Amino acid sequence: MSFSRLLRLFGDSKCILKGRTLHAKMITCGFHPNVIANNHLLSMYVKFSRINEAQKLFDEMPERNVISWSALISGFSQIGMPEMALNYFRLMVCSGLEPNYYTYVGAVSACASRGDARSGKEIHGRMYRSGLELNSHVSNCLINMYGKCGLLSSAQFVFDASLERNSISWVSLLSSYCQCGEQVHGLKIFVLSRKAGVAISEFSCASALGACAVLGDLKVGMQIHSLVFKCALEFDKFVAMGLINFYAKCEKLDLASRVFSKIQLPDLSAWSALIGGYAQLGKAREAIDLFVKMFSSGLMPSEVTFSYVLVAFADVKETIGGRQLHSLIIKMGFSSFTFVANTVLDFYSKCELLEESLKTFDEMDEHDVVSWNALIAGHVASCHYGEAVELLKDMLFEGHRPNLYTYSNILNISSDIPAIGWGKQTHCCIVKPGFDSNVFIGSALVDMYAKCGRLNDARKAFDHLSSKNLVSWNTMLVGYAQHGLGREALEIYSMMQKNKIKPNDNTFIGVLSACVHIGLVEEGWHYFNSMIRDHGISPRMDHIASVVHLFACRGQTRRAYEFIKSSPIEPNKVVWRCLLSGCRTHKDLVLGRYAAEKILNTDPEDTSAHIMLSNVYAEANMWDETAKVRKIMKEKSLKKDTGCSWTELQNKMHYFSTSRFAQFQGIDLHEVMNQLSVQLFDAGYVPDPIYSSHFEE
């Protein structure tokens, strides 16, 4: 048997030891292989992914033909070294050899891996000028390359011009549209392939399910699932992962779990998809339990699994488990992956462990905009606004361009301080690239203007949104409610109903707050019952407190008390404080004393409860009882916290309180406040008795 046949045989059998032994025998025997034998040797090393040995052999070959070049170029492309593949393609062209179909497939695949549209176009142009008729392999590679480079019109052009369309052609075009965010068009391609009689494959189904997941189209996705079942593709790992991801994105975790349970030996991708589904839908505990089961089964997590489960640990602020996971990431060598390090950084930031987040940031090999955003967001959430601004400056200094999440962080700073000047400047930066129409950033703009008291600007930003989600509606509604514009808030809720927007628990916090501000007691009671009856939303403590406040502030303190008694939720201090506030305003001594006792039983050191109880006694002329409360406060050294105000002026924050900053730039602030108070009373302002106090410390 000839050396060439033996080399081909060993290459097909994937026996590298025998192949290398034969190569050594050829050298020791003094055999000088011709170009054909060398090509077989080269192909063998490429098949075994021994690219360095293949390159060395190629460089030592006295004679090379187009097959030699094509084998090496394809080898570099397949092993993930597209730059080397394109370098050798250029060397081949310079040597005067004309590439063949296999050469072009390797070179175009390398361009696809790099996302190098320019080189891909040059190679395509060379094919066209050479008069080479494109076969299905080359056409499919071109479609894939243009799709990965985001040039969908070029991908469609190659597809339309292709004379030999097979299932790979259709899948390449379908995945190209889906990868570029054209999910609807991708599904149309899937339907057209079915009409053209193309047999479905696991790859086409996985791409179509991915499109349905992004669109949240449960109906079409379930139809594809039935097609998968008919074609016996349900147990393919790509399809199974696609189904789990699809149902999870459509918030059908029970169906995702059902698909998962039918897999006999679920692989890591299936586990990761299900864990990710639970984590992204806020089911953190379930996601963590799944991770523990997966780990106990002997499967080692991947970088994707780690990124999903860390989100779950961050949601429940499970710092001990998160730190253990971080140590496992380091041991397994995944900390060098930037997106894994970003997830660790995000975990520490959300848990308000800023020292650990800064340490993780400093230990990263490289930072991207996601790293900076996570660090800045952590400081904003912890109210460290000065540090957040400094980090933002450092990020810009390093040349990172802000993205949507960066602008959201800046708007959050402007909202929380509040600093309308910064907010307006950020708005201008957002308008230039057209980000203001994005629903995520648009909602942040609405929130910023609302919290800064610019309700008209907030409404303009809200109306400018081309598409609104539930967060957008809730932000506008709550913004109106917090500023006492109850009618406008209820108008927003009415618009939500007309647009068939399903409300959530936060929506009704705003609705009930609006009813409190304008005194719509029965309407508020109706909305509360509608929340439970019509929308299936279980009341939270905030809802209970809002209803108690609604009743109590209108003098219906007994009704508020009966409501608390009938509530299935054990009331907290906030609920009793709402009742106490109403009792004080409407001079209900008995219930007021009872509410104060409930608060002090829970927290004997609650200063505000002592003060409010003292005021209740004072308004009832019960001076002995008032004196007892004051005595208790002195014995416990309880003092009311000093009030503080702040404002942003000329890009600086200025803080004021009764104990400091009585002077500002030579101006007596107390005098300014007295003059403003006179103007308020002249304008007809009447103070709310709920804020007046007989007790002063």
mmCIF file of N, CA and C in Angstrom, residues 556-621:
data_model
loop_
_atom_site.group_PDB
_atom_site.id
_atom_site.type_symbol
_atom_site.label_atom_id
_atom_site.label_comp_id
_atom_site.label_asym_id
_atom_site.label_seq_id
_atom_site.Cartn_x
_atom_site.Cartn_y
_atom_site.Cartn_z
ATOM 1 N N GLN A 556 -61.754 58.623 58.425
ATOM 2 C CA GLN A 556 -62.382 57.307 58.597
ATOM 3 C C GLN A 556 -61.403 56.378 59.323
ATOM 4 N N THR A 557 -60.998 56.802 60.528
ATOM 5 C CA THR A 557 -59.975 56.058 61.260
ATOM 6 C C THR A 557 -60.477 54.684 61.713
ATOM 7 N N ARG A 558 -61.749 54.607 62.110
ATOM 8 C CA ARG A 558 -62.303 53.318 62.530
ATOM 9 C C ARG A 558 -62.329 52.335 61.359
ATOM 10 N N ARG A 559 -62.690 52.830 60.180
ATOM 11 C CA ARG A 559 -62.701 51.983 58.983
ATOM 12 C C ARG A 559 -61.287 51.513 58.641
ATOM 13 N N ALA A 560 -60.312 52.412 58.818
ATOM 14 C CA ALA A 560 -58.914 52.057 58.560
ATOM 15 C C ALA A 560 -58.464 50.957 59.513
ATOM 16 N N TYR A 561 -58.875 51.078 60.788
ATOM 17 C CA TYR A 561 -58.504 50.072 61.781
ATOM 18 C C TYR A 561 -59.133 48.712 61.453
ATOM 19 N N GLU A 562 -60.409 48.726 61.078
ATOM 20 C CA GLU A 562 -61.092 47.475 60.722
ATOM 21 C C GLU A 562 -60.428 46.831 59.501
ATOM 22 N N PHE A 563 -59.978 47.663 58.570
ATOM 23 C CA PHE A 563 -59.296 47.145 57.383
ATOM 24 C C PHE A 563 -57.986 46.461 57.775
ATOM 25 N N ILE A 564 -57.244 47.079 58.698
ATOM 26 C CA ILE A 564 -55.993 46.470 59.167
ATOM 27 C C ILE A 564 -56.277 45.118 59.812
ATOM 28 N N LYS A 565 -57.322 45.049 60.626
ATOM 29 C CA LYS A 565 -57.674 43.799 61.306
ATOM 30 C C LYS A 565 -58.041 42.698 60.318
ATOM 31 N N SER A 566 -58.692 43.081 59.216
ATOM 32 C CA SER A 566 -59.145 42.075 58.236
ATOM 33 C C SER A 566 -58.061 41.676 57.245
ATOM 34 N N SER A 567 -56.950 42.405 57.258
ATOM 35 C CA SER A 567 -55.893 42.126 56.283
ATOM 36 C C SER A 567 -55.164 40.829 56.635
ATOM 37 N N PRO A 568 -54.890 39.992 55.629
ATOM 38 C CA PRO A 568 -54.142 38.745 55.899
ATOM 39 C C PRO A 568 -52.656 38.992 56.174
ATOM 40 N N ILE A 569 -52.181 40.216 55.886
ATOM 41 C CA ILE A 569 -50.772 40.543 56.084
ATOM 42 C C ILE A 569 -50.585 41.173 57.457
ATOM 43 N N GLU A 570 -49.586 40.709 58.192
ATOM 44 C CA GLU A 570 -49.278 41.297 59.494
ATOM 45 C C GLU A 570 -48.767 42.722 59.278
ATOM 46 N N PRO A 571 -49.449 43.741 59.822
ATOM 47 C CA PRO A 571 -49.051 45.133 59.538
ATOM 48 C C PRO A 571 -47.694 45.475 60.147
ATOM 49 N N ASN A 572 -46.954 46.331 59.447
ATOM 50 C CA ASN A 572 -45.669 46.785 59.965
ATOM 51 C C ASN A 572 -45.797 48.210 60.498
ATOM 52 N N LYS A 573 -44.668 48.817 60.838
ATOM 53 C CA LYS A 573 -44.672 50.161 61.429
ATOM 54 C C LYS A 573 -45.285 51.199 60.499
ATOM 55 N N VAL A 574 -45.033 51.042 59.198
ATOM 56 C CA VAL A 574 -45.521 52.039 58.235
ATOM 57 C C VAL A 574 -47.048 52.085 58.248
ATOM 58 N N VAL A 575 -47.688 50.925 58.318
ATOM 59 C CA VAL A 575 -49.156 50.858 58.333
ATOM 60 C C VAL A 575 -49.700 51.543 59.579
ATOM 61 N N TRP A 576 -49.118 51.208 60.731
ATOM 62 C CA TRP A 576 -49.602 51.818 61.980
ATOM 63 C C TRP A 576 -49.312 53.318 62.011
ATOM 64 N N ARG A 577 -48.197 53.732 61.397
ATOM 65 C CA ARG A 577 -47.883 55.164 61.370
ATOM 66 C C ARG A 577 -48.899 55.927 60.522
ATOM 67 N N CYS A 578 -49.363 55.311 59.429
ATOM 68 C CA CYS A 578 -50.411 55.951 58.615
ATOM 69 C C CYS A 578 -51.692 56.149 59.426
ATOM 70 N N LEU A 579 -52.047 55.138 60.226
ATOM 71 C CA LEU A 579 -53.234 55.254 61.077
ATOM 72 C C LEU A 579 -53.014 56.306 62.158
ATOM 73 N N LEU A 580 -51.824 56.307 62.772
ATOM 74 C CA LEU A 580 -51.518 57.283 63.827
ATOM 75 C C LEU A 580 -51.580 58.707 63.284
ATOM 76 N N SER A 581 -51.080 58.907 62.074
ATOM 77 C CA SER A 581 -51.098 60.238 61.468
ATOM 78 C C SER A 581 -52.532 60.719 61.276
ATOM 79 N N GLY A 582 -53.397 59.839 60.795
ATOM 80 C CA GLY A 582 -54.803 60.217 60.604
ATOM 81 C C GLY A 582 -55.507 60.473 61.918
ATOM 82 N N CYS A 583 -55.191 59.670 62.935
ATOM 83 C CA CYS A 583 -55.806 59.851 64.254
ATOM 84 C C CYS A 583 -55.407 61.189 64.863
ATOM 85 N N ARG A 584 -54.169 61.571 64.647
ATOM 86 C CA ARG A 584 -53.707 62.845 65.178
ATOM 87 C C ARG A 584 -54.423 64.009 64.494
ATOM 88 N N THR A 585 -54.520 63.921 63.150
ATOM 89 C CA THR A 585 -55.165 64.997 62.402
ATOM 90 C C THR A 585 -56.630 65.143 62.798
ATOM 91 N N HIS A 586 -57.311 63.989 63.001
ATOM 92 C CA HIS A 586 -58.758 64.012 63.269
ATOM 93 C C HIS A 586 -59.074 63.745 64.742
ATOM 94 N N LYS A 587 -58.025 63.869 65.594
ATOM 95 C CA LYS A 587 -58.196 63.858 67.054
ATOM 96 C C LYS A 587 -58.901 62.593 67.570
ATOM 97 N N ASP A 588 -58.488 61.432 67.035
ATOM 98 C CA ASP A 588 -58.989 60.146 67.544
ATOM 99 C C ASP A 588 -57.977 59.633 68.564
ATOM 100 N N LEU A 589 -58.188 60.020 69.805
ATOM 101 C CA LEU A 589 -57.210 59.741 70.850
ATOM 102 C C LEU A 589 -57.042 58.245 71.096
ATOM 103 N N VAL A 590 -58.130 57.508 71.143
ATOM 104 C CA VAL A 590 -58.075 56.086 71.512
ATOM 105 C C VAL A 590 -57.292 55.282 70.479
ATOM 106 N N LEU A 591 -57.700 55.427 69.227
ATOM 107 C CA LEU A 591 -57.011 54.676 68.173
ATOM 108 C C LEU A 591 -55.577 55.181 67.978
ATOM 109 N N GLY A 592 -55.378 56.493 68.153
ATOM 110 C CA GLY A 592 -54.037 57.057 68.014
ATOM 111 C C GLY A 592 -53.082 56.446 69.017
ATOM 112 N N ARG A 593 -53.558 56.361 70.295
ATOM 113 C CA ARG A 593 -52.704 55.767 71.331
ATOM 114 C C ARG A 593 -52.425 54.293 71.009
ATOM 115 N N TYR A 594 -53.451 53.588 70.533
ATOM 116 C CA TYR A 594 -53.293 52.166 70.200
ATOM 117 C C TYR A 594 -52.273 51.974 69.071
ATOM 118 N N ALA A 595 -52.364 52.823 68.033
ATOM 119 C CA ALA A 595 -51.433 52.726 66.900
ATOM 120 C C ALA A 595 -50.005 53.014 67.337
ATOM 121 N N ALA A 596 -49.845 54.027 68.233
ATOM 122 C CA ALA A 596 -48.515 54.364 68.724
ATOM 123 C C ALA A 596 -47.928 53.206 69.529
ATOM 124 N N GLU A 597 -48.767 52.567 70.342
ATOM 125 C CA GLU A 597 -48.301 51.422 71.131
ATOM 126 C C GLU A 597 -47.837 50.281 70.226
ATOM 127 N N LYS A 598 -48.556 50.064 69.123
ATOM 128 C CA LYS A 598 -48.176 49.009 68.177
ATOM 129 C C LYS A 598 -46.797 49.295 67.565
ATOM 130 N N ILE A 599 -46.580 50.566 67.250
ATOM 131 C CA ILE A 599 -45.280 50.939 66.672
ATOM 132 C C ILE A 599 -44.176 50.740 67.692
ATOM 133 N N LEU A 600 -44.412 51.206 68.942
ATOM 134 C CA LEU A 600 -43.376 51.149 69.975
ATOM 135 C C LEU A 600 -43.144 49.727 70.466
ATOM 136 N N ASN A 601 -44.136 48.863 70.329
ATOM 137 C CA ASN A 601 -43.923 47.445 70.655
ATOM 138 C C ASN A 601 -42.955 46.806 69.660
ATOM 139 N N THR A 602 -43.068 47.264 68.416
ATOM 140 C CA THR A 602 -42.173 46.747 67.373
ATOM 141 C C THR A 602 -40.797 47.363 67.481
ATOM 142 N N ASP A 603 -40.768 48.698 67.707
ATOM 143 C CA ASP A 603 -39.492 49.421 67.781
ATOM 144 C C ASP A 603 -39.571 50.467 68.897
ATOM 145 N N PRO A 604 -39.139 50.100 70.102
ATOM 146 C CA PRO A 604 -39.235 51.042 71.235
ATOM 147 C C PRO A 604 -38.396 52.303 71.047
ATOM 148 N N GLU A 605 -37.456 52.291 70.123
ATOM 149 C CA GLU A 605 -36.582 53.446 69.907
ATOM 150 C C GLU A 605 -37.076 54.341 68.768
ATOM 151 N N ASP A 606 -38.283 54.121 68.294
ATOM 152 C CA ASP A 606 -38.808 54.899 67.169
ATOM 153 C C ASP A 606 -39.109 56.334 67.628
ATOM 154 N N THR A 607 -38.267 57.257 67.220
ATOM 155 C CA THR A 607 -38.382 58.653 67.669
ATOM 156 C C THR A 607 -39.660 59.304 67.155
ATOM 157 N N SER A 608 -39.969 59.091 65.863
ATOM 158 C CA SER A 608 -41.127 59.774 65.276
ATOM 159 C C SER A 608 -42.426 59.325 65.929
ATOM 160 N N ALA A 609 -42.511 58.056 66.340
ATOM 161 C CA ALA A 609 -43.730 57.575 67.005
ATOM 162 C C ALA A 609 -43.904 58.264 68.356
ATOM 163 N N HIS A 610 -42.811 58.434 69.096
ATOM 164 C CA HIS A 610 -42.890 59.154 70.376
ATOM 165 C C HIS A 610 -43.365 60.592 70.151
ATOM 166 N N ILE A 611 -42.815 61.239 69.134
ATOM 167 C CA ILE A 611 -43.174 62.640 68.871
ATOM 168 C C ILE A 611 -44.649 62.751 68.479
ATOM 169 N N MET A 612 -45.106 61.859 67.582
ATOM 170 C CA MET A 612 -46.503 61.919 67.147
ATOM 171 C C MET A 612 -47.453 61.620 68.307
ATOM 172 N N LEU A 613 -47.092 60.668 69.165
ATOM 173 C CA LEU A 613 -47.929 60.356 70.333
ATOM 174 C C LEU A 613 -47.989 61.546 71.275
ATOM 175 N N SER A 614 -46.853 62.210 71.465
ATOM 176 C CA SER A 614 -46.817 63.404 72.311
ATOM 177 C C SER A 614 -47.736 64.485 71.752
ATOM 178 N N ASN A 615 -47.731 64.641 70.435
ATOM 179 C CA ASN A 615 -48.588 65.656 69.808
ATOM 180 C C ASN A 615 -50.069 65.309 69.931
ATOM 181 N N VAL A 616 -50.385 63.996 69.860
ATOM 182 C CA VAL A 616 -51.777 63.563 70.053
ATOM 183 C C VAL A 616 -52.250 63.957 71.456
ATOM 184 N N TYR A 617 -51.413 63.691 72.464
ATOM 185 C CA TYR A 617 -51.765 64.053 73.843
ATOM 186 C C TYR A 617 -51.872 65.568 74.000
ATOM 187 N N ALA A 618 -50.966 66.304 73.376
ATOM 188 C CA ALA A 618 -50.963 67.761 73.510
ATOM 189 C C ALA A 618 -52.225 68.362 72.917
ATOM 190 N N GLU A 619 -52.661 67.835 71.753
ATOM 191 C CA GLU A 619 -53.861 68.381 71.112
ATOM 192 C C GLU A 619 -55.121 68.043 71.896
ATOM 193 N N ALA A 620 -55.027 66.967 72.733
ATOM 194 C CA ALA A 620 -56.162 66.606 73.588
ATOM 195 C C ALA A 620 -56.034 67.241 74.980
ATOM 196 N N ASN A 621 -55.042 68.158 75.124
ATOM 197 C CA ASN A 621 -54.783 68.853 76.400
ATOM 198 C C ASN A 621 -54.454 67.885 77.537
#
